[in-house]
Coordinates of C-alpha atoms and ligand atoms in Angstrom, one line a residue:
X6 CA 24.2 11.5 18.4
X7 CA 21.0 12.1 19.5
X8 CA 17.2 12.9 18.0
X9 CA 13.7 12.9 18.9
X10 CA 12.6 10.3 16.7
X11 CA 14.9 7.8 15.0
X12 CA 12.5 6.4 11.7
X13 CA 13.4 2.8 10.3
X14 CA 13.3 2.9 6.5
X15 CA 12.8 4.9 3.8
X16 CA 9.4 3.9 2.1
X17 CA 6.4 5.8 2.0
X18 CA 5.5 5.7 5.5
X19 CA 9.0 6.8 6.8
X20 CA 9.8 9.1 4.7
X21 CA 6.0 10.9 5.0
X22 CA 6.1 10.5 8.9
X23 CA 9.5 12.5 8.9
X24 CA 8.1 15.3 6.5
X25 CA 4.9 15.8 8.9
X26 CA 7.3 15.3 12.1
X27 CA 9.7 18.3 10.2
X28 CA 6.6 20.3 10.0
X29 CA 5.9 20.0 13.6
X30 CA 8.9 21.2 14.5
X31 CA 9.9 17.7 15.6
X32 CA 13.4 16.5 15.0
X33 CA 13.4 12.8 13.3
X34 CA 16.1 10.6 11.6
X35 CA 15.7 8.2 8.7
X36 CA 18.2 5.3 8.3
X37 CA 17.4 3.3 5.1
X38 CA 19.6 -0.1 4.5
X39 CA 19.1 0.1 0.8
X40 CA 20.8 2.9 -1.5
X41 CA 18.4 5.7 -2.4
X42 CA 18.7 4.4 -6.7
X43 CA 17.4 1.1 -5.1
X44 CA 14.2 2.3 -3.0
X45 CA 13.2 4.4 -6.2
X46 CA 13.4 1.6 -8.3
X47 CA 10.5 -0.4 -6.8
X48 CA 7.4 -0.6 -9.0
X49 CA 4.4 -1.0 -6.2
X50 CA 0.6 0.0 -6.9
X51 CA -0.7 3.7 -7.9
X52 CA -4.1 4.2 -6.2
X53 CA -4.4 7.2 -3.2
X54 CA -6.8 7.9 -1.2
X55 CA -8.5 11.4 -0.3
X56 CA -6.5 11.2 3.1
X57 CA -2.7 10.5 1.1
X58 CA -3.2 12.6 -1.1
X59 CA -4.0 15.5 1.4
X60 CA -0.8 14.3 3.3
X61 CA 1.0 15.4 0.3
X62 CA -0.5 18.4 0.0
X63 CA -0.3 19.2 3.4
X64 CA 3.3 18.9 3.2
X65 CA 4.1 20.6 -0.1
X66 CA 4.9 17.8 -1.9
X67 CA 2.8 17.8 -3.9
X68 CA 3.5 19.3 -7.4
X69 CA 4.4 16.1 -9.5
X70 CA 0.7 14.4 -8.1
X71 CA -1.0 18.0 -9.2
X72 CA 1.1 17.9 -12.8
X73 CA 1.0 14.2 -13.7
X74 CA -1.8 12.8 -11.1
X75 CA -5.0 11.2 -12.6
X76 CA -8.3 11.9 -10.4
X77 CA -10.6 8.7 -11.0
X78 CA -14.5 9.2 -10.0
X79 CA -15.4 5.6 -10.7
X80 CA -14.2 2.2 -11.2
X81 CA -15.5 -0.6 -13.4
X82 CA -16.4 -4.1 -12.2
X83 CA -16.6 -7.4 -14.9
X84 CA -17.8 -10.3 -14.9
X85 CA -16.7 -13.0 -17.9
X86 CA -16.3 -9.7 -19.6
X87 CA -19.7 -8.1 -18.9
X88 CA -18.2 -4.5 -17.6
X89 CA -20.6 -2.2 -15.4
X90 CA -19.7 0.9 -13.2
X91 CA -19.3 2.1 -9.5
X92 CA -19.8 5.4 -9.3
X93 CA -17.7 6.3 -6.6
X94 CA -18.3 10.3 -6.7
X95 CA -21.6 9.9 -7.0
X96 CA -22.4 6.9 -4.2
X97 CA -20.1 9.1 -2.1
X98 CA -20.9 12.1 -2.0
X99 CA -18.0 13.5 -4.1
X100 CA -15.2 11.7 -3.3
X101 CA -12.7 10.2 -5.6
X102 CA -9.2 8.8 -6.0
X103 CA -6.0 10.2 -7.6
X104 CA -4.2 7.7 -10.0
X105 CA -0.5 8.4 -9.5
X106 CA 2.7 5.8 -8.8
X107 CA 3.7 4.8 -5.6
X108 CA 7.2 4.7 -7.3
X109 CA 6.7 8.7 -8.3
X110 CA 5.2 9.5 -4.5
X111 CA 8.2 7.7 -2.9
X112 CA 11.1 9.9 -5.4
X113 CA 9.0 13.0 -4.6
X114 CA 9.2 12.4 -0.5
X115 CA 12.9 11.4 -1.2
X116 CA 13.7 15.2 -3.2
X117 CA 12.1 17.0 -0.2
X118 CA 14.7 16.0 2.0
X119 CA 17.0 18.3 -0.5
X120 CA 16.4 21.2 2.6
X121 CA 18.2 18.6 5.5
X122 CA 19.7 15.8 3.6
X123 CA 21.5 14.9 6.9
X124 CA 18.5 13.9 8.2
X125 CA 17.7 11.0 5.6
X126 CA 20.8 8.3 5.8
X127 CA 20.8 5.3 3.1
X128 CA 23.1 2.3 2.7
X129 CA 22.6 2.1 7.2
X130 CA 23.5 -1.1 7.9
X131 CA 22.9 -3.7 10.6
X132 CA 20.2 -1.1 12.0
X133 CA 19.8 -2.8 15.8
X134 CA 17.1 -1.3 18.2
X135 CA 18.1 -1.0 21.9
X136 CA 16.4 -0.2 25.1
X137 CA 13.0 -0.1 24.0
X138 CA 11.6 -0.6 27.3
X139 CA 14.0 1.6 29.7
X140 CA 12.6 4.7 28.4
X141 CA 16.5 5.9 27.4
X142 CA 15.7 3.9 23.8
X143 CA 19.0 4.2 21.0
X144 CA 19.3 2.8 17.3
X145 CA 22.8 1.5 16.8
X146 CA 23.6 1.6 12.5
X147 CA 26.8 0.8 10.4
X148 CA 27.8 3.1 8.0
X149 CA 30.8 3.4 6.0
X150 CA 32.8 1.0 8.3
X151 CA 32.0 3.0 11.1
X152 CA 28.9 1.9 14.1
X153 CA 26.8 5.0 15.3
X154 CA 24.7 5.4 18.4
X155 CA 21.9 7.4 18.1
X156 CA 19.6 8.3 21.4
X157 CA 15.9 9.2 21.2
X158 CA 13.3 9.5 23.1
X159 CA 10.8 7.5 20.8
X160 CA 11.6 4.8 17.3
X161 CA 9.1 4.4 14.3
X162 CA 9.6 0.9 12.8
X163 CA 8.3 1.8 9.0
X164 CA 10.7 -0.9 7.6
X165 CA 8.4 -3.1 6.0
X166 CA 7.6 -6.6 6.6
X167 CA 11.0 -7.7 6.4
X168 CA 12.6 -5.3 8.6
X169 CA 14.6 -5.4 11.9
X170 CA 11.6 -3.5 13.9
X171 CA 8.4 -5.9 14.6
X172 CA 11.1 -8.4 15.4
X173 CA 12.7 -6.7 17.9
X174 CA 9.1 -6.9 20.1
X175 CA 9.5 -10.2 22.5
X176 CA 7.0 -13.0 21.3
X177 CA 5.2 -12.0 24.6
X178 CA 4.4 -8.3 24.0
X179 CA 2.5 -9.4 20.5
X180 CA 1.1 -11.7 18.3
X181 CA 0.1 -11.6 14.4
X182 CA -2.7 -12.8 12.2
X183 CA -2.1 -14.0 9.2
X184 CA -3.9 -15.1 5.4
X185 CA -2.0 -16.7 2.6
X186 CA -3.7 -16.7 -0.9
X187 CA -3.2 -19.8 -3.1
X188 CA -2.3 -17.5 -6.4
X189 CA -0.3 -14.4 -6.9
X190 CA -0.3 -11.4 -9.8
X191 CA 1.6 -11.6 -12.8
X192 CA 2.3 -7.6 -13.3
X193 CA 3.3 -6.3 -16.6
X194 CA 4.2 -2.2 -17.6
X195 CA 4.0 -1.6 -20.9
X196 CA 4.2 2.5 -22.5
X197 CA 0.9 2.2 -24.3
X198 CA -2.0 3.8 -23.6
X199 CA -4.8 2.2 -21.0
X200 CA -7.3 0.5 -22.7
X201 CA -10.0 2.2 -20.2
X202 CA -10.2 5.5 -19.1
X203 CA -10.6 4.2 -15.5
X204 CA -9.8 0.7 -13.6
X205 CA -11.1 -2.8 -14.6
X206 CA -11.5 -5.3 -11.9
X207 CA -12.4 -8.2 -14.0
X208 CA -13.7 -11.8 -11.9
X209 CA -13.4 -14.4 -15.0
X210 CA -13.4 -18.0 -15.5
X211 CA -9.7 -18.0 -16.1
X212 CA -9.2 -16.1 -13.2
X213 CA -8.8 -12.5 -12.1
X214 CA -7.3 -9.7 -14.3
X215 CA -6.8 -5.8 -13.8
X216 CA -6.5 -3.0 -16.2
X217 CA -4.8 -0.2 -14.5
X218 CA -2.4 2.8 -15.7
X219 CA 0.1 5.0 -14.6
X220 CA -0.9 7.8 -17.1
X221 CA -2.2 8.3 -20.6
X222 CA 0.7 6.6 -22.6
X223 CA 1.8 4.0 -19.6
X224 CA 0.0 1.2 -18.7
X225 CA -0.4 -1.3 -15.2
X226 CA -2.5 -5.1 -16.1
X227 CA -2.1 -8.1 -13.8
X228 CA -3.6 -11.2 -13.7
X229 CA -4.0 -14.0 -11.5
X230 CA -1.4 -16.6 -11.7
X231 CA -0.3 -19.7 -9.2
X232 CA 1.6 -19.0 -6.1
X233 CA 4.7 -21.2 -8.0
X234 CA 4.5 -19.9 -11.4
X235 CA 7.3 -19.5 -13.7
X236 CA 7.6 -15.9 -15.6
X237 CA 9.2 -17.5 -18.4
X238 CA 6.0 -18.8 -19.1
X239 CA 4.4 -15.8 -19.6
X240 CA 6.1 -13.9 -22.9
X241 CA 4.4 -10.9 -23.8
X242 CA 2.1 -12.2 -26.2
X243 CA 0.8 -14.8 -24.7
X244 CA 0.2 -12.4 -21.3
X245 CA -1.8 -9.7 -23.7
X246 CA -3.7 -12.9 -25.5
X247 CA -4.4 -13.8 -21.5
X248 CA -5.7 -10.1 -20.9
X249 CA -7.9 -9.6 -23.4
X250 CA -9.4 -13.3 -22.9
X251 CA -10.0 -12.3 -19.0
X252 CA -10.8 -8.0 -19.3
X253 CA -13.3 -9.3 -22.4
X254 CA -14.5 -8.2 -25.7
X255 CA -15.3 -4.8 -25.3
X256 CA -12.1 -4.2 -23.1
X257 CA -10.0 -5.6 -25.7
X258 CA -10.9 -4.0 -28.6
X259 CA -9.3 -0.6 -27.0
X260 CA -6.4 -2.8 -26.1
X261 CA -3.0 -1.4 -27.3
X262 CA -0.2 -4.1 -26.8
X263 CA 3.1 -3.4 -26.7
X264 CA 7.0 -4.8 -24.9
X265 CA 6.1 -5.2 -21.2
X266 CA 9.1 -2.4 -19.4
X267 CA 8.2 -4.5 -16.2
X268 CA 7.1 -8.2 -15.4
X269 CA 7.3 -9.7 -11.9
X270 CA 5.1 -11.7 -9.9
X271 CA 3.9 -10.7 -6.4
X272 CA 2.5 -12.9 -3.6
X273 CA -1.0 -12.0 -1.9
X274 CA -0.9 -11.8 1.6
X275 CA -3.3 -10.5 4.7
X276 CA -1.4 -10.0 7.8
X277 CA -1.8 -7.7 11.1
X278 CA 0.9 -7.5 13.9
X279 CA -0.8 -6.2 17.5
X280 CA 0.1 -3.8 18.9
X281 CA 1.1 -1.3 17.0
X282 CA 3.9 -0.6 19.7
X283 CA 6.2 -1.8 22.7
X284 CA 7.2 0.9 25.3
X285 CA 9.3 3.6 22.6
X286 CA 8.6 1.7 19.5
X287 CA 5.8 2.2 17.1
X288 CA 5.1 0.6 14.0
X289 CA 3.5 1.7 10.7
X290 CA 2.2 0.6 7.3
X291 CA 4.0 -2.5 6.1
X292 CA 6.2 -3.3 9.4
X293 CA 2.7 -3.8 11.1
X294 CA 0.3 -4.9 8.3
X295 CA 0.3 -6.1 5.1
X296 CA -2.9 -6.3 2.4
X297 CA -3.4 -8.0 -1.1
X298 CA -3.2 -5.8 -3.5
X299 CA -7.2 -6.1 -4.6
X300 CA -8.2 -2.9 -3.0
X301 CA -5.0 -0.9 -3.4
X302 CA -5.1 -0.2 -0.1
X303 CA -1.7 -0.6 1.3
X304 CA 0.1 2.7 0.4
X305 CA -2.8 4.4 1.9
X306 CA -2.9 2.2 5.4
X307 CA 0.9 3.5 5.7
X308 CA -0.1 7.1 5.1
X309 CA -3.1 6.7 8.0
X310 CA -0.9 5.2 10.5
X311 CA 1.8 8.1 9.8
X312 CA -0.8 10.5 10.1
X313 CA -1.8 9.5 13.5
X314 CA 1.6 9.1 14.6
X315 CA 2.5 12.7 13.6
X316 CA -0.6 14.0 15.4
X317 CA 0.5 11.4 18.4
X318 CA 4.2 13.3 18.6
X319 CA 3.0 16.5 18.1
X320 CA 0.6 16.4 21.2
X321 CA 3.4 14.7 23.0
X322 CA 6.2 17.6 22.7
X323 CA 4.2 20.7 22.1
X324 CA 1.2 20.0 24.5
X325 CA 3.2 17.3 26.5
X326 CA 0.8 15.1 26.7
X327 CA 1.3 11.1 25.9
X328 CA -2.4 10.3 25.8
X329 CA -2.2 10.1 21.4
X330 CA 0.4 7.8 21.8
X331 CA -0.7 5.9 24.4
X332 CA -4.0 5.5 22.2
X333 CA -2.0 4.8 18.5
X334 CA -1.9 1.2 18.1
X335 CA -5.9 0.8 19.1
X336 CA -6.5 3.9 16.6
X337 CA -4.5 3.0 13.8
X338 CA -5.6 -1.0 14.2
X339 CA -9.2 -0.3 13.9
X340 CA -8.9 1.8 10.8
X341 CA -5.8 -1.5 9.4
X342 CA -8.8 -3.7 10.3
X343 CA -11.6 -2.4 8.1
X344 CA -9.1 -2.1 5.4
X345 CA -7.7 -5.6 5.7
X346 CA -11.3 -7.1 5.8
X347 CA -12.0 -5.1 2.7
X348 CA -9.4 -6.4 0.6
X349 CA -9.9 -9.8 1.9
X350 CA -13.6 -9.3 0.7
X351 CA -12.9 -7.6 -2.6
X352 CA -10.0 -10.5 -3.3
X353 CA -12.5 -13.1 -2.6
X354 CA -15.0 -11.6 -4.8
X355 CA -12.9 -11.5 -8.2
X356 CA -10.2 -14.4 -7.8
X357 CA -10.9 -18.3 -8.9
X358 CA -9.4 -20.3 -5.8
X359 CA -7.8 -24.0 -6.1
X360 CA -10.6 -25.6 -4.0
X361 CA -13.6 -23.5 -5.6
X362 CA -16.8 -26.0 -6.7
X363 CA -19.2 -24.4 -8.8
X364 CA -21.6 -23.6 -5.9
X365 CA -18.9 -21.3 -4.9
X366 CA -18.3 -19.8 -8.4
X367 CA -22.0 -19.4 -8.4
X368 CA -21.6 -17.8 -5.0
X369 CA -19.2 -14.6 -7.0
X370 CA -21.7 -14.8 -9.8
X371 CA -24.7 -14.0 -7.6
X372 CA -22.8 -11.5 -5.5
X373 CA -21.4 -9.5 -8.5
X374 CA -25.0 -9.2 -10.0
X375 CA -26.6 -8.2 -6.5
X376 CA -23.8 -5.3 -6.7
X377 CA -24.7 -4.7 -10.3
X378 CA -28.2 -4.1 -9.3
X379 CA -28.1 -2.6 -5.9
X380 CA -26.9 1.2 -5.4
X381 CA -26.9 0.3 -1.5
X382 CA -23.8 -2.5 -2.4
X383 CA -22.1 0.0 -4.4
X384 CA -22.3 2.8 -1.9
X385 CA -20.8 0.1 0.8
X386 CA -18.2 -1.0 -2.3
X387 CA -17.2 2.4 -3.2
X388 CA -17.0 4.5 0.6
X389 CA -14.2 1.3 1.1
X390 CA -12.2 2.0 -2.2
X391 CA -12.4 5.7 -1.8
X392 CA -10.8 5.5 1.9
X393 CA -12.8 5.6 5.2
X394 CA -12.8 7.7 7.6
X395 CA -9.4 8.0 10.1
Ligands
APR427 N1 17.1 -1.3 8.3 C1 16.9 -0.1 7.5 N2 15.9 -0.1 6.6 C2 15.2 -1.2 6.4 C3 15.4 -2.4 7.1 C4 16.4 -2.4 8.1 N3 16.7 -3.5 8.8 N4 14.6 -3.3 6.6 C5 13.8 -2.8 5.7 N5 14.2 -1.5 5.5 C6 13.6 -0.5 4.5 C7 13.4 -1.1 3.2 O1 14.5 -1.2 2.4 C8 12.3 -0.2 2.6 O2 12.9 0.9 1.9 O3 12.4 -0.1 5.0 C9 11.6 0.4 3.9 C10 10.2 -0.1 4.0 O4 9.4 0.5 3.0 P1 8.1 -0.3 2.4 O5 8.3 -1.7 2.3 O6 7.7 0.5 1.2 O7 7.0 -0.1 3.5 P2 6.1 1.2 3.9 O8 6.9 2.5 3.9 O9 5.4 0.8 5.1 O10 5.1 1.3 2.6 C11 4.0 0.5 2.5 O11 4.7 -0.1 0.4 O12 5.0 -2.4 -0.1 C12 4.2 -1.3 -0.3 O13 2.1 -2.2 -0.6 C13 2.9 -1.6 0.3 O14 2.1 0.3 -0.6 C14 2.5 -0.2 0.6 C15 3.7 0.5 1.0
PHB428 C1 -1.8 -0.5 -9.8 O1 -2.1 0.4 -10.6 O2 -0.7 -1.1 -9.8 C2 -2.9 -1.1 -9.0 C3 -4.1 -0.5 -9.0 C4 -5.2 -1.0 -8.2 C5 -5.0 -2.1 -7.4 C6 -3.7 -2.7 -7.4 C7 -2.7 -2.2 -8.2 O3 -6.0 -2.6 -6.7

């Protein structure tokens, strides 16, 4: 078989990169290893930026973020249960962010594909990259007993962290960076209503906690738990006694509790793989870089990189120039960057650490009130969460 592009996995970034590829009259094909009941089953963050959420519309797909999205101007900050506001609108300008599942995004890019189903292949196994350096590149798969061969002239690695792709780069050609946090979120999803019309970073005593929501009646909460703890731990009641000990008083009198439809716990983790490519491959969003989840930044990452590479293609094979490409991994890695140091920053700021002494819990305390106080470090805080420039 043969295609212009051959895309890794079927997350966000795949699955948008083929869309904007499909617009640009560029041929792609996505082999996922998991079955398409699987990939929409993930529960993952809900936060886009101005630049996904134009990606969508860009592409027409669209309708269940117009119907069921949830435009946020502002976010709220607390400490020990003192709440205050960032005006993001305001501090910005006018920009904003649209509250909508990253589950919902991912089964709406999925039902596009209903036009050329044959170009979207789950259950691919043993996905094997070949050639990457001869400039005849092929993607060798197993499906249904049978191995395929697929030529290309280029491969997007948008398999995640744990995919085939980044490791199929010799140690030579790269090297990563890498941040472990000592603590991880304890997620629950619960179908009652948010007990805050916008988001609640709270930085408490007991440690970090978020109020978030996935729409009027369905609510998102985390909070900060060790790397190593057990879930069975946490029942429901004692995680909603946690909550409303760490969102505070005024948070938790609106507090609706209710049986968690969700519970897991997710590791934090900063890590950057450079570059961004070797000879036909390119990488994008998780494959390449992964954030903490503090500034809900990593859907949107994916999204910018796919962006680029869709502009990249489209220069290379309607104005047949290789310049874009040639200058993706330093693009894309300077916008990863910025976001990676801003989520480092905003996960530093709200999150108790093993080692902390209390000059370094006064160190938070000081830095939350200076932001309390000064529109200049809310403007920097809010242009960050709302999405900087490509
Ligand atoms: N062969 C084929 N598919 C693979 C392979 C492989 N060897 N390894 C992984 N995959 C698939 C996974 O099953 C998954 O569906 O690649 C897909 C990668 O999707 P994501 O992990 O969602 O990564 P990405 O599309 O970059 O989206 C990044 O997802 O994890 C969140 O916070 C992250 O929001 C960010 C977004
Ligand atoms: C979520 O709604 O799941 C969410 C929101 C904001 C974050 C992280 C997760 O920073």
């Amino acid at each position: 078989m043969r295609t212009q592009v051959v895309i890794i996995g079927a997350g966000p970034a795949g699955l948008m990169l083929s869309h904007l590829l499909h617009k640009a009259g560029i041929a792609s094909l996505v082999l996922e290893r998991r079955t398409a009941a699987y990939v929409q089953s993930r529960i993952r963050a809900g936060i886009l930026e101005q630049v996904t959420v134009d990606l969508l519309r860009e592409i027409g797909v669209c309708a269940g973020m117009e119907r069921e999205g949830l435009p946020h101007q502002g976010f709220s900050l607390a400490l020990d249960g003192d709440i205050f506001r960032i005006d993001m609108h305001a501090l910005t300008g006018g920009s904003s962010v649209m509250v909508y599942g990253q589950t919902q995004v991912t089964r709406d890019l999925i039902e596009a594909f209903a036009d050329r189903p044959g170009d979207l292949v789950f259950e691919a196994e043993n996905v094997a990259l070949h050639d990457l350096g001869s400039g005849r590149p092929s993607v060798t798969y197993e499906k249904d007993g049978q191995t395929l061969r697929v030529q290309c002239d280029y491969v997007a690695g948008c398999d995640g962290y744990h995919g085939v792709s980044r490791g199929s780069i010799p140690d030579h050609a790269g090297r990563s960076y890498e941040r472990a946090y000592p603590f991880g979120w304890l997620g629950i999803l619960a179908d009652v209503p948010p007990c805050h019309h916008e988001l609640i970073y709270s930085n408490h005593a007991r440690g970090f906690a978020l109020a978030s929501m996935r729409s009027p009646v369905r609510s998102r909460y985390y909070v900060q738990v060790p790397s190593d703890e057990d879930i069975g731990a946490w029942p429901d009641a004692r995680l909603w006694d946690e909550l409303a000990l760490r969102l505070g008083p005024e948070a938790a009198s609106h507090m609706q509790t209710g049986p968690s439809i969700e519970k897991s716990i997710a590791g934090l983790k900063s890590f950057v793989f450079e570059p961004m490519r070797y000879g036909a491959l390119f990488l994008a969003g998780d494959a390449a870089h992964i954030v903490p989840p503090t500034g809900a930044k990593g859907l949107n990452l994916a999204m910018s990189d796919v962006k680029l590479l869709s502009r990249a293609f489209a220069a290379r094979y309607v104005e047949g120039t290789e310049a874009e490409l040639d200058r993706y991994s330093e693009r894309a890695l300077s916008r990863v960057w910025k976001a990676e140091r801003f989520s480092w920053w905003f996960t530093g700021l709200t999150h108790r650490f093993p080692n902390m002494d209390a000059f370094d819990r006064r160190m938070q305390v000081a830095e939350l009130s200076y932001i309390r106080g000064s529109r200049a470090a809310q403007t920097v805080m809010a242009e960050n969460y709302v999405g900087l420039p490509l």
